[in-house]
């Protein structure tokens, strides 16, 4: 693992947004934009050092634009599959995936990523 590289933080937007029943289902794109903006303004609390944040969106949230500090990846199909692809593409770089999805957690840890739950990035 390349410990000199910035930590790559991949956020499963649908899973994180869906972790709190706050009406997100009425405006999925808006909910993803609010999450993106919160990540851009607060980063990743309790993680020292540089991080690169990637927000993976799917379905109705496609079209969310990136902002300084948060790259947005629109999944052409399954958001989970795009998260797995990004972990695989990271090579030796340290990767942290934010999700509560058990199957996705299994898939990305098999590739060497670490995982944390939605509370890491939710208020």
PDB file of C-alpha atoms in Angstrom:
ATOM      1  CA  UNK A   1       0.000   0.000   0.000  1.00  0.00           C
ATOM      2  CA  UNK A   2       1.277   3.467  -0.899  1.00  0.00           C
ATOM      3  CA  UNK A   3       1.022   5.328   2.419  1.00  0.00           C
ATOM      4  CA  UNK A   4       2.386   8.532   0.866  1.00  0.00           C
ATOM      5  CA  UNK A   5      -0.679   8.944  -1.370  1.00  0.00           C
ATOM      6  CA  UNK A   6      -3.710  10.891  -0.180  1.00  0.00           C
ATOM      7  CA  UNK A   7      -6.454   8.703   1.232  1.00  0.00           C
ATOM      8  CA  UNK A   8      -9.119   8.049  -1.407  1.00  0.00           C
ATOM      9  CA  UNK A   9     -12.554   8.265   0.213  1.00  0.00           C
ATOM     10  CA  UNK A  10     -15.340   6.773  -1.891  1.00  0.00           C
ATOM     11  CA  UNK A  11     -18.842   7.598  -0.674  1.00  0.00           C
ATOM     12  CA  UNK A  12     -21.794   5.403  -1.658  1.00  0.00           C
ATOM     13  CA  UNK A  13     -24.219   8.292  -2.038  1.00  0.00           C
ATOM     14  CA  UNK A  14     -27.429   6.252  -2.286  1.00  0.00           C
ATOM     15  CA  UNK A  15     -26.593   4.268   0.828  1.00  0.00           C
ATOM     16  CA  UNK A  16     -25.501   7.265   2.894  1.00  0.00           C
ATOM     17  CA  UNK A  17     -28.473   9.416   1.839  1.00  0.00           C
ATOM     18  CA  UNK A  18     -30.831   6.506   2.473  1.00  0.00           C
ATOM     19  CA  UNK A  19     -29.502   5.937   5.986  1.00  0.00           C
ATOM     20  CA  UNK A  20     -31.676   8.716   7.436  1.00  0.00           C
ATOM     21  CA  UNK A  21     -35.442   8.890   6.741  1.00  0.00           C
ATOM     22  CA  UNK A  22     -35.533  12.654   6.139  1.00  0.00           C
ATOM     23  CA  UNK A  23     -37.632  12.687   2.961  1.00  0.00           C
ATOM     24  CA  UNK A  24     -34.684  12.131   0.597  1.00  0.00           C
ATOM     25  CA  UNK A  25     -36.868   9.929  -1.638  1.00  0.00           C
ATOM     26  CA  UNK A  26     -38.872  12.983  -2.745  1.00  0.00           C
ATOM     27  CA  UNK A  27     -35.738  14.579  -4.251  1.00  0.00           C
ATOM     28  CA  UNK A  28     -32.902  12.086  -4.703  1.00  0.00           C
ATOM     29  CA  UNK A  29     -30.767  14.470  -6.701  1.00  0.00           C
ATOM     30  CA  UNK A  30     -31.214  17.252  -4.152  1.00  0.00           C
ATOM     31  CA  UNK A  31     -30.317  14.865  -1.333  1.00  0.00           C
ATOM     32  CA  UNK A  32     -27.121  13.840  -3.165  1.00  0.00           C
ATOM     33  CA  UNK A  33     -26.272  17.518  -3.728  1.00  0.00           C
ATOM     34  CA  UNK A  34     -26.716  18.273  -0.021  1.00  0.00           C
ATOM     35  CA  UNK A  35     -24.425  15.366   0.841  1.00  0.00           C
ATOM     36  CA  UNK A  36     -21.866  16.592  -1.719  1.00  0.00           C
ATOM     37  CA  UNK A  37     -21.974  20.094  -0.246  1.00  0.00           C
ATOM     38  CA  UNK A  38     -21.596  18.786   3.309  1.00  0.00           C
ATOM     39  CA  UNK A  39     -18.570  16.727   2.231  1.00  0.00           C
ATOM     40  CA  UNK A  40     -17.060  19.754   0.480  1.00  0.00           C
ATOM     41  CA  UNK A  41     -17.467  22.012   3.503  1.00  0.00           C
ATOM     42  CA  UNK A  42     -16.575  19.554   6.274  1.00  0.00           C
ATOM     43  CA  UNK A  43     -14.385  16.987   4.586  1.00  0.00           C
ATOM     44  CA  UNK A  44     -13.954  13.827   6.571  1.00  0.00           C
ATOM     45  CA  UNK A  45     -14.008  14.595  10.297  1.00  0.00           C
ATOM     46  CA  UNK A  46     -11.392  12.840  12.408  1.00  0.00           C
ATOM     47  CA  UNK A  47      -9.203  11.933   9.398  1.00  0.00           C
ATOM     48  CA  UNK A  48      -5.897  13.783   9.512  1.00  0.00           C
ATOM     49  CA  UNK A  49      -3.948  14.379   6.348  1.00  0.00           C
ATOM     50  CA  UNK A  50      -4.983  14.923   2.775  1.00  0.00           C
ATOM     51  CA  UNK A  51      -8.002  13.105   1.379  1.00  0.00           C
ATOM     52  CA  UNK A  52      -9.595  12.906  -2.044  1.00  0.00           C
ATOM     53  CA  UNK A  53     -13.367  12.507  -1.810  1.00  0.00           C
ATOM     54  CA  UNK A  54     -15.339  10.783  -4.572  1.00  0.00           C
ATOM     55  CA  UNK A  55     -19.137  10.724  -4.379  1.00  0.00           C
ATOM     56  CA  UNK A  56     -20.684   7.899  -6.417  1.00  0.00           C
ATOM     57  CA  UNK A  57     -24.214   8.690  -7.594  1.00  0.00           C
ATOM     58  CA  UNK A  58     -26.717   6.592  -9.515  1.00  0.00           C
ATOM     59  CA  UNK A  59     -30.264   6.682 -10.837  1.00  0.00           C
ATOM     60  CA  UNK A  60     -32.138   9.947 -10.281  1.00  0.00           C
ATOM     61  CA  UNK A  61     -29.015  11.489  -8.717  1.00  0.00           C
ATOM     62  CA  UNK A  62     -27.031  11.261 -11.961  1.00  0.00           C
ATOM     63  CA  UNK A  63     -26.202  14.729 -13.154  1.00  0.00           C
ATOM     64  CA  UNK A  64     -24.977  15.994  -9.780  1.00  0.00           C
ATOM     65  CA  UNK A  65     -22.014  18.209 -10.607  1.00  0.00           C
ATOM     66  CA  UNK A  66     -18.631  18.099  -8.852  1.00  0.00           C
ATOM     67  CA  UNK A  67     -17.544  20.953  -6.608  1.00  0.00           C
ATOM     68  CA  UNK A  68     -14.095  21.868  -5.305  1.00  0.00           C
ATOM     69  CA  UNK A  69     -13.116  19.129  -2.869  1.00  0.00           C
ATOM     70  CA  UNK A  70     -15.575  16.506  -4.124  1.00  0.00           C
ATOM     71  CA  UNK A  71     -15.334  14.592  -7.383  1.00  0.00           C
ATOM     72  CA  UNK A  72     -18.638  13.110  -8.534  1.00  0.00           C
ATOM     73  CA  UNK A  73     -18.794   9.798 -10.398  1.00  0.00           C
ATOM     74  CA  UNK A  74     -22.113   8.985 -12.074  1.00  0.00           C
ATOM     75  CA  UNK A  75     -22.511   5.225 -12.226  1.00  0.00           C
ATOM     76  CA  UNK A  76     -23.689   4.103 -15.662  1.00  0.00           C
ATOM     77  CA  UNK A  77     -25.460   1.186 -13.953  1.00  0.00           C
ATOM     78  CA  UNK A  78     -25.126  -0.021 -10.392  1.00  0.00           C
ATOM     79  CA  UNK A  79     -23.545   2.417  -7.971  1.00  0.00           C
ATOM     80  CA  UNK A  80     -22.100  -0.510  -6.041  1.00  0.00           C
ATOM     81  CA  UNK A  81     -20.359  -1.793  -9.170  1.00  0.00           C
ATOM     82  CA  UNK A  82     -18.857   1.667  -9.786  1.00  0.00           C
ATOM     83  CA  UNK A  83     -17.586   1.821  -6.188  1.00  0.00           C
ATOM     84  CA  UNK A  84     -15.921  -1.571  -6.650  1.00  0.00           C
ATOM     85  CA  UNK A  85     -14.373  -0.423  -9.941  1.00  0.00           C
ATOM     86  CA  UNK A  86     -12.946   2.700  -8.286  1.00  0.00           C
ATOM     87  CA  UNK A  87     -11.429   0.620  -5.480  1.00  0.00           C
ATOM     88  CA  UNK A  88      -9.872  -1.735  -8.029  1.00  0.00           C
ATOM     89  CA  UNK A  89      -8.504   1.213 -10.049  1.00  0.00           C
ATOM     90  CA  UNK A  90      -6.863   2.713  -6.935  1.00  0.00           C
ATOM     91  CA  UNK A  91      -4.139   0.068  -6.965  1.00  0.00           C
ATOM     92  CA  UNK A  92      -1.860   0.441  -3.951  1.00  0.00           C
ATOM     93  CA  UNK A  93      -3.428   3.704  -2.796  1.00  0.00           C
ATOM     94  CA  UNK A  94      -5.203   3.606   0.582  1.00  0.00           C
ATOM     95  CA  UNK A  95      -8.986   3.585   0.134  1.00  0.00           C
ATOM     96  CA  UNK A  96     -11.834   4.145   2.580  1.00  0.00           C
ATOM     97  CA  UNK A  97     -15.364   3.329   1.415  1.00  0.00           C
ATOM     98  CA  UNK A  98     -18.338   4.923   3.194  1.00  0.00           C
ATOM     99  CA  UNK A  99     -21.340   2.577   3.111  1.00  0.00           C
ATOM    100  CA  UNK A 100     -23.485   0.359   5.304  1.00  0.00           C
ATOM    101  CA  UNK A 101     -24.267  -2.081   2.473  1.00  0.00           C
ATOM    102  CA  UNK A 102     -23.033  -5.486   3.678  1.00  0.00           C
ATOM    103  CA  UNK A 103     -22.443  -6.980   0.248  1.00  0.00           C
ATOM    104  CA  UNK A 104     -20.588  -3.879  -0.962  1.00  0.00           C
ATOM    105  CA  UNK A 105     -18.490  -3.927   2.221  1.00  0.00           C
ATOM    106  CA  UNK A 106     -17.540  -7.536   1.492  1.00  0.00           C
ATOM    107  CA  UNK A 107     -16.642  -6.766  -2.120  1.00  0.00           C
ATOM    108  CA  UNK A 108     -14.405  -3.776  -1.382  1.00  0.00           C
ATOM    109  CA  UNK A 109     -12.629  -5.243   1.642  1.00  0.00           C
ATOM    110  CA  UNK A 110     -11.713  -8.220  -0.549  1.00  0.00           C
ATOM    111  CA  UNK A 111      -9.874  -5.663  -2.716  1.00  0.00           C
ATOM    112  CA  UNK A 112      -8.033  -4.156   0.261  1.00  0.00           C
ATOM    113  CA  UNK A 113     -10.225  -1.148   1.076  1.00  0.00           C
ATOM    114  CA  UNK A 114     -11.299  -0.265   4.585  1.00  0.00           C
ATOM    115  CA  UNK A 115     -14.925   0.580   5.296  1.00  0.00           C
ATOM    116  CA  UNK A 116     -16.806   2.922   7.577  1.00  0.00           C
ATOM    117  CA  UNK A 117     -20.510   3.600   8.021  1.00  0.00           C
ATOM    118  CA  UNK A 118     -22.658   6.566   6.973  1.00  0.00           C
ATOM    119  CA  UNK A 119     -22.379   8.238  10.392  1.00  0.00           C
ATOM    120  CA  UNK A 120     -18.831   9.171   9.460  1.00  0.00           C
ATOM    121  CA  UNK A 121     -20.180  11.753   6.997  1.00  0.00           C
ATOM    122  CA  UNK A 122     -23.711  12.431   8.255  1.00  0.00           C
ATOM    123  CA  UNK A 123     -24.542  15.036  10.891  1.00  0.00           C
TER     124      UNK A 123
END
